[in-house]
Amino acid sequence: MKAKYIITICLLMIVFISCDKDFLECPPLTEASSVTFFKNASEATMAVNGVYNSLYLYNYIFEWEDALTDNETWNEEGGTWTYGGLANYAETAAGNNAYTYRMWGKGYRTIQRANTAIEGISAMDASLIDDDTRNVLIAECRFLRAWQYHLLAWRFGGVPILLDPVGEQELTPARNTKEEVVQQIIDDYTFASQHLPDTWSGNDLGRAHKGAALGMLAEEYLWNKQWANAANAAKQVIDNSNYGLLDNYQDLFTPGINNTKEDLFGVQYWTANGAYGSYYRYRWFRAPASNTARAGYEFHLALQDLVNEFENSDGTPFDPTGIDVTTDDSQYENRDPRLWSTVFYNGADIYGQPYNRSWSRTGYAWRKYSCSKNDPLLVGSSIPMNWKVMRYAEVLLFYAEAKNETDGPTQDVYNAINQVRSRVGMPDLPTGLTKDEMRERIYHERRVEFASEGVHLEDLIRWRRLEVVENRHLSAGCTYHTDFEEFEYLWPIPQTEIDVNPNLEQNPGY
Amino acid sequence: MPPVKKILLIMRLSVLLILISVLYSSASVYSQNTRLNLNINNQRIADVFDAIEQQSEFYFFYNRDNFDDNRRVSLKCREKKIDEVLDKLFNDEPVSYEIFDRNILIKAVDDKSVAADQQKTVKGKITDRGGQPLPGVTVVEKGTTNGTVTDIDGNYSISHLGEDAVIQFSFVGMRMQEINVAGRSVIDVVLEQETIGLDEVVAVGYGTQKKMNLTGAVSQVTSDELITQAVTSAAQAIQGRATGVEVIRNNGAPGAEATIRIRGLGTFGNTEPLVLIDGIEGNINNVSSSEIESVNILKDASSCAIYGTRAANGVIIVTTKKGKSGESKIQYNFSSGFSQAQRVPKVLNAKEFVILQNEAAVNNGLPAYYTYEEMAAMGEGTDWIDAILQTGHRNSHNLMFSGGTDKLRYALNGDFLDEKGIVMNSWYKRYNVRLNLDTDVTDWLTIGLNAFGSYSKQHETPNSGENTLLCYAAQYTPTISPKVGGMEGTGGPTHGLPSTQSWWGMDPVTYSDFLSVNRNYNPKYRLISSFFAEFKLMEGLTFKTTWGINKYFSNNKVFNPSYQYYDSLGKEGGGDIVAERLPKDRSLSIRTWDNHSYTITNLLTYTKTFNDVHNLTVLVGHNDQKYENSYYSASVANFSSNSYQYLSLGTEQQAVSEAATHWALRSYFGRLNYDYKGKYLFEFSMRRDASSKFSEKNRWGTFPSASFGWRISDESFMAMYDWIDDMKIRASYGILGNQELGVVNWDTAARISNDFQVAPTTSTVGLYESYSTMNLNSGYAFNNTDIAGAGATKYANPDIKWEEAHMANLGLDMTLFDGAFVVNAEYYNKKTKDLILDVNLPMSVGFYDGANSTYLGNAGEMKNSGFEYTLHYFNRKGDFKFDIRYSGSHNHNEITKLQGGSEGYWLNSQFTTMHKVGEPYGSLGGMKIIGIYQNQAEIDQALQTITERGPVGPGDYIFEDANGDKVINTADAVIQGHTLPTYIMGLTANASYKGFDFNMHVQGDLDKQTVTRVRARFDFSYYHYLNNYDYLLERWHGPGTSDTQARVVLGNAINGGASLSNTQFIQPASYIRIRNVELGYTIPSNVIKKIGLKRVRVYCNVANLATFTKYVGFEVERTGSHQRMDLYPQSRTISLGANITL
């Protein structure tokens, strides 16, 4: 009999154990499940911050796009580095260039996070979050999403528009038309401009605000030649007293000066513990340790062609004729002050000692976005500076460009450009320019003002000038691309993507 | 006699007969010791019996129908034994008797057998090879139920033997012996340890089985084989001793672990088999071979399927030593020895080095670094390999107390291992304690405890990545002198080389010394404990419940002090700093792994035999397992001193992190074994598993298997082949699962998180694949402040499921010529489907991580087929006994499907390793060298038809244009080898003569290659200032000087880039090793008895006596896709030891 009691107990134990239904429920511990997230406003904000976080993945993209232009070259001449390869479009033609791959992958990653956040926040019960907060958060996501679609659309053309959150994504989407993508971008920016506040403060500094959305919206209209809409959007930024130019151009690229009234939008880097340091450290130029060896990682080198673009300080174009630009230091005298702020040239101060052109293959290195190795804000080799996506100065030039196209070189146009020039002490543009001459002046001003800020490539695409630049023989030591063809304005969709998505069509020519 | 008494008598008789049939044993001493005094005058025999019964405890049984108890007799005797009395009583009568202790059965028989019975009593003593008495040996007359067991001194006595009687002596773990009595009355027997035997019991899933009844494929290695080796762990001890089992010692460093693969490699993920130590999941690398009774390796579907989703890589069941009822024993084993490097490759000496440096410079069009006079003056220089090698030591002690009463059994085992390696500053210490205890609480309840605790510390020299210490030493500039003393390391001056052309930094000796302080040597604590209770519910039916816990804790603390090392000129001499860390960069990091798992197993077993011929065993069970792992780390920098190394004393860059994972498994399983007379054997098993790793829809998996065996030798038509003792064929088929989903980078020996071995990774790969997760570390630096954020970082794959292996097995077991030959052969075919691979995911789905866009999915298929055999010959006759066993395992591995219909892809950008359909897993490759350009004319001619990879000169390799496109580039990389051996051999020889015993073990992995990526560095093509092995002296240095080794150059572009794998990097890695040689002597027991010992055996052992291979470099055994040339080698260890029993 005793035994039977025992058996009963044992069997009960089995049943008891088996009744524990949660035994097999072992969800991730140090990560949250996307299904159960969005329980309160704080988690909603975290999900939005996570969209911003995705921007950190864009290292090696924004800051390296100048290497595809006549502004700079990649240091490894003839090497197999992907960016060097992209500069002459060799790998791009094969459809597997790491640069196009990253642009595509990173864009859709940010879009996925934005979609997930938008869907999660939209679905939150009204008791969990008030409408204003909800709209602002969604506006931030739509701002970031629109930016990504902009980056994709103007490089790849009509890309698939994906708006579903994680878990509901379409695995093999087909391409939308470019017009549909542009409409999506404009809708998103418009919504963002309607719901984002004029400014942020405290630990919200760095979030997208109304000025950012309007500036980006203006740019999108420009791309589509909707000049009036562009001018209108830009004007709203100009008329808003929260935004303006900094007095000192050099302050823009001084470590520790961030989120000023000129910074409409930037990727926020923080180096206090190195966690969010930028990776564009290759600009970081360490003063040579000895007198004999060059040091540092100047992987990107400014070209003489860019140096020549800077005007003389009296506003006349610089003419290198008759000067041996490889040896003659007089070329650096009496030039647009932005030349000094942009590049290290022979004899220019580089953190306490003169730069020597022999330290670089082209004779130049970038001063913009560089910092001294003794800078107290420097941790490791990351640069303690935000990446500037859009500055107020650019909106002024957007305005000038749009107005010039609609009304010709009116005083509004002159005022906008001259504001940018006078800030650095350059004389006003001469009066009496034709519409076409003004267009050239705007083109010049943009190249000089935003050199090394990742703007120039987009400008060349937008202005359809890549063909000219790429087919031109540039300065010595620069890889150039002499057989640029029209179809190359659109990048190839990464072949790996086409391999796994049969619905995706490649761009023509590849 | 009244009828009542007769009924009683019948009843007593029945009881007696039952007793007889149940117990052959309990040999009577009463009948031998009791003396009778009788004075009978003409009385009835019945009265005589009464008289005897009155003065003694004897009791008579007889049937009056057969026996006349009224016969009158007269008898007079004094101090006579009962048999003497009875012999007189029935002197001429047709009556016989049998004495069972105090009971005497009288029966009428014919004269002959009476006479025979009376005489046939045999007695003797049974001992083991060392003269140790063996109590409890079963002694049975063959073909009868007549038997006994030996007493505590090994003595036995068996009576009433039939004519031509053959006595069988059998004992667990000993080979059964049959001896023809042939008229002898005293037979002393020495029993030999059993190695192969049909009565062996092997461990199978959740139980044991007689080996003769097995229908699955199970290899067994017993304690005898395990103990006679100087190895770190049982994992090493089973190497080459079981067919179908590949044991790879990852390197020879003290405490290094071994990787085990059973029957090839069946998955892209974790290939480690499930290891159960006394039923609880554990790591065979932590167990000392002295602790183990047996290791059973389950290889086919039939034996493994009861472990369901855990079984696809095979199962290893380790049974530790248990106490036995009877005598208490104290056993002490120790061994002590020294070790030395074997096969030390030669590096270039200083003179050779500078000659090659010069040559490389000239080949690159640079001026020579040295003048002829300088080179001539250069001597041998420093042999840095020699400088870091030392004589190692190995000491091990094992003390075991075991024994038990009839109700309680115990074994307490303590083990200590102390190894000092052959590379300076490497050592390992391990302390293990194990207690196995069980007791019969009542006649229906047994409870027990298995407890194991282990503590180890280890200092590894740098032994991974590019800079293993040996690699560092092999490459370090030989022209640099060893350090002189003090804190100053060496590192130059460089004897004329440009400073960028020599190795600056600490010399290998200084480097090693530097890395051997300021750390806690990574203490690891393991605790495995289980409790069981077994209930005998009714005849044949038992219920057993087992509760266990496995706990692992390790804590790795490393302090990085500030330092300054100067070159050999020294600080005062104006030397340069060669290595430095500033005081502000002092830092401390502590990493802690804290893992545990729980398991509960309930088993119900029913065994019954019907009609003597139908044997049935049914087992049903349930098992729950839960794993909880966590890892935390803390680090901080800026310490004010090098001396105070605690986290709270650092002031900057504080960082902490924690990673935690968990998963659970619930299983129900059952097995049915049926056999008819042991001739037709049948087994069916089934397991249902539910794993938390899968989404609800794929959570449950079912894993059935069936097997059949036929003992042909029991068939009547086989009777004519009397040289066949036993012959069985068997077949099995079943499905096994693998739920270890992580794709493991196999060549780094990374393991996934449920493992208790190496520092378990914190990876969640494979645990949460059906969840999409919001990574909570996705913050953003608003306003220069870390603001928390969350981003979805992982694609959820709701369809993911376990990998499934379908496995068929055919086996043949034979014992021939009276046990002289034992033959075993197996053929298997295993197809693994739904292999987990990284599957490409469109980036537009949104999970590109900066490098890849993939998820884990079931996409691949692989096939393993093979043939295994063991031939074992025994010579048991005479004083010189020996046995030889040869085992061979063929395996053919082939990938049959890859993701997305891909035909194959290279795993890295250097084109060293490839997965390709139709080829083995991880094939090796690269550019194929077909010669060397001997002169410019050859180059010019070649360039007329092909485009070379770049500028080439005389002395450069000619690569094959494998794809025929007339362009030499990476697209020409082809497969040139494979890392999985296709044949594994093992040869074991044992011999004994009187007290001497000899054991030798040879093991080999054949037909495999390895890629030595580091050769790219050595060949002066990349890090050209590094030293190199002397094979480089065979380089091309003028027309006709070499066809295989290119000229030396500076820079990496000339031979296609150093990072590009080529034929020269792929080396043969087949090897045969004399693993173990041991000579022992057991001191005769009469000698040692005087000093109170029961058994003393002393021995000399040589581990890794020699290795035969074509491989250049230190260590050939471990192969991988990124093999470093200088893994820590296995050493030759010579030990003396003793096994002592008190």
PDB file of N, CA and C in Angstrom, chain B residues 60 87 124 127 298 387 403 433-434 453 471 484 505 534 582 592 600 644 649 684 700 791 912 958 982 1046:
ATOM      1  N   PHE B  60      15.548 -33.258   7.091  1.00  0.00           N
ATOM      2  CA  PHE B  60      15.501 -34.208   5.987  1.00  0.00           C
ATOM      3  C   PHE B  60      14.215 -34.096   5.210  1.00  0.00           C
ATOM      4  N   ASP B  87      26.914 -41.074   3.853  1.00  0.00           N
ATOM      5  CA  ASP B  87      27.585 -42.045   2.987  1.00  0.00           C
ATOM      6  C   ASP B  87      27.548 -43.437   3.618  1.00  0.00           C
ATOM      7  N   GLY B 124      38.240 -23.831  -4.916  1.00  0.00           N
ATOM      8  CA  GLY B 124      39.400 -23.080  -5.384  1.00  0.00           C
ATOM      9  C   GLY B 124      39.263 -21.617  -5.009  1.00  0.00           C
ATOM     10  N   THR B 127      41.063 -15.005  -8.283  1.00  0.00           N
ATOM     11  CA  THR B 127      41.764 -13.731  -8.109  1.00  0.00           C
ATOM     12  C   THR B 127      41.783 -12.986  -9.436  1.00  0.00           C
ATOM     13  N   LEU B 298      26.687   6.681 -28.373  1.00  0.00           N
ATOM     14  CA  LEU B 298      25.544   6.249 -29.163  1.00  0.00           C
ATOM     15  C   LEU B 298      25.630   6.921 -30.526  1.00  0.00           C
ATOM     16  N   ALA B 387      63.740  29.876 -27.054  1.00  0.00           N
ATOM     17  CA  ALA B 387      63.733  30.722 -25.862  1.00  0.00           C
ATOM     18  C   ALA B 387      62.434  30.625 -25.077  1.00  0.00           C
ATOM     19  N   GLY B 403      32.849   1.463  -1.749  1.00  0.00           N
ATOM     20  CA  GLY B 403      32.421   0.248  -1.102  1.00  0.00           C
ATOM     21  C   GLY B 403      30.965   0.336  -0.748  1.00  0.00           C
ATOM     22  N   VAL B 433      36.030  16.862  -7.259  1.00  0.00           N
ATOM     23  CA  VAL B 433      35.538  15.956  -6.222  1.00  0.00           C
ATOM     24  C   VAL B 433      34.212  15.387  -6.695  1.00  0.00           C
ATOM     25  N   ARG B 434      34.063  14.091  -6.514  1.00  0.00           N
ATOM     26  CA  ARG B 434      32.805  13.474  -6.938  1.00  0.00           C
ATOM     27  C   ARG B 434      32.343  12.501  -5.870  1.00  0.00           C
ATOM     28  N   GLY B 453      31.964  18.438  -8.048  1.00  0.00           N
ATOM     29  CA  GLY B 453      32.409  19.818  -7.957  1.00  0.00           C
ATOM     30  C   GLY B 453      33.785  19.933  -8.588  1.00  0.00           C
ATOM     31  N   CYS B 471      53.737  31.648 -32.609  1.00  0.00           N
ATOM     32  CA  CYS B 471      53.763  32.367 -33.878  1.00  0.00           C
ATOM     33  C   CYS B 471      54.630  33.615 -33.724  1.00  0.00           C
ATOM     34  N   VAL B 484      68.434  41.468 -21.425  1.00  0.00           N
ATOM     35  CA  VAL B 484      69.565  41.403 -20.513  1.00  0.00           C
ATOM     36  C   VAL B 484      69.099  41.311 -19.067  1.00  0.00           C
ATOM     37  N   GLY B 505      58.844  46.000 -30.627  1.00  0.00           N
ATOM     38  CA  GLY B 505      57.916  45.567 -29.596  1.00  0.00           C
ATOM     39  C   GLY B 505      58.645  44.628 -28.678  1.00  0.00           C
ATOM     40  N   GLU B 534      14.284   5.705  -6.682  1.00  0.00           N
ATOM     41  CA  GLU B 534      13.786   4.640  -7.543  1.00  0.00           C
ATOM     42  C   GLU B 534      12.840   3.761  -6.744  1.00  0.00           C
ATOM     43  N   LEU B 582      50.534  54.289 -21.070  1.00  0.00           N
ATOM     44  CA  LEU B 582      50.604  55.446 -20.170  1.00  0.00           C
ATOM     45  C   LEU B 582      49.817  55.168 -18.896  1.00  0.00           C
ATOM     46  N   THR B 592      32.366  37.870 -16.180  1.00  0.00           N
ATOM     47  CA  THR B 592      31.824  36.794 -15.371  1.00  0.00           C
ATOM     48  C   THR B 592      30.736  36.051 -16.136  1.00  0.00           C
ATOM     49  N   ILE B 600      14.793  17.585 -14.911  1.00  0.00           N
ATOM     50  CA  ILE B 600      13.978  16.642 -14.151  1.00  0.00           C
ATOM     51  C   ILE B 600      13.622  15.518 -15.109  1.00  0.00           C
ATOM     52  N   TYR B 644      47.005  48.507  -7.112  1.00  0.00           N
ATOM     53  CA  TYR B 644      45.674  48.334  -6.526  1.00  0.00           C
ATOM     54  C   TYR B 644      44.691  48.057  -7.638  1.00  0.00           C
ATOM     55  N   LEU B 649      38.635  51.402  -7.775  1.00  0.00           N
ATOM     56  CA  LEU B 649      39.753  52.335  -7.723  1.00  0.00           C
ATOM     57  C   LEU B 649      40.033  53.017  -9.063  1.00  0.00           C
ATOM     58  N   PHE B 684      11.807  -0.304 -30.647  1.00  0.00           N
ATOM     59  CA  PHE B 684      11.160   0.864 -31.226  1.00  0.00           C
ATOM     60  C   PHE B 684      11.217   1.987 -30.203  1.00  0.00           C
ATOM     61  N   TRP B 700       6.672  21.492 -31.424  1.00  0.00           N
ATOM     62  CA  TRP B 700       6.781  20.067 -31.124  1.00  0.00           C
ATOM     63  C   TRP B 700       7.376  19.281 -32.277  1.00  0.00           C
ATOM     64  N   GLY B 791      15.436  49.884 -31.286  1.00  0.00           N
ATOM     65  CA  GLY B 791      15.212  49.673 -32.709  1.00  0.00           C
ATOM     66  C   GLY B 791      15.098  48.188 -32.997  1.00  0.00           C
ATOM     67  N   THR B 912      39.916  30.995 -49.039  1.00  0.00           N
ATOM     68  CA  THR B 912      40.539  29.816 -48.444  1.00  0.00           C
ATOM     69  C   THR B 912      39.535  28.698 -48.259  1.00  0.00           C
ATOM     70  N   ILE B 958      53.286  30.670 -61.082  1.00  0.00           N
ATOM     71  CA  ILE B 958      52.373  30.587 -62.220  1.00  0.00           C
ATOM     72  C   ILE B 958      51.085  29.994 -61.672  1.00  0.00           C
ATOM     73  N   THR B 982      38.883  11.560 -43.969  1.00  0.00           N
ATOM     74  CA  THR B 982      37.961  10.550 -44.485  1.00  0.00           C
ATOM     75  C   THR B 982      38.240   9.185 -43.852  1.00  0.00           C
ATOM     76  N   ALA B1046      58.014  30.344 -54.242  1.00  0.00           N
ATOM     77  CA  ALA B1046      58.343  31.534 -55.011  1.00  0.00           C
ATOM     78  C   ALA B1046      59.512  32.281 -54.394  1.00  0.00           C
TER      79      ALA B1046
END
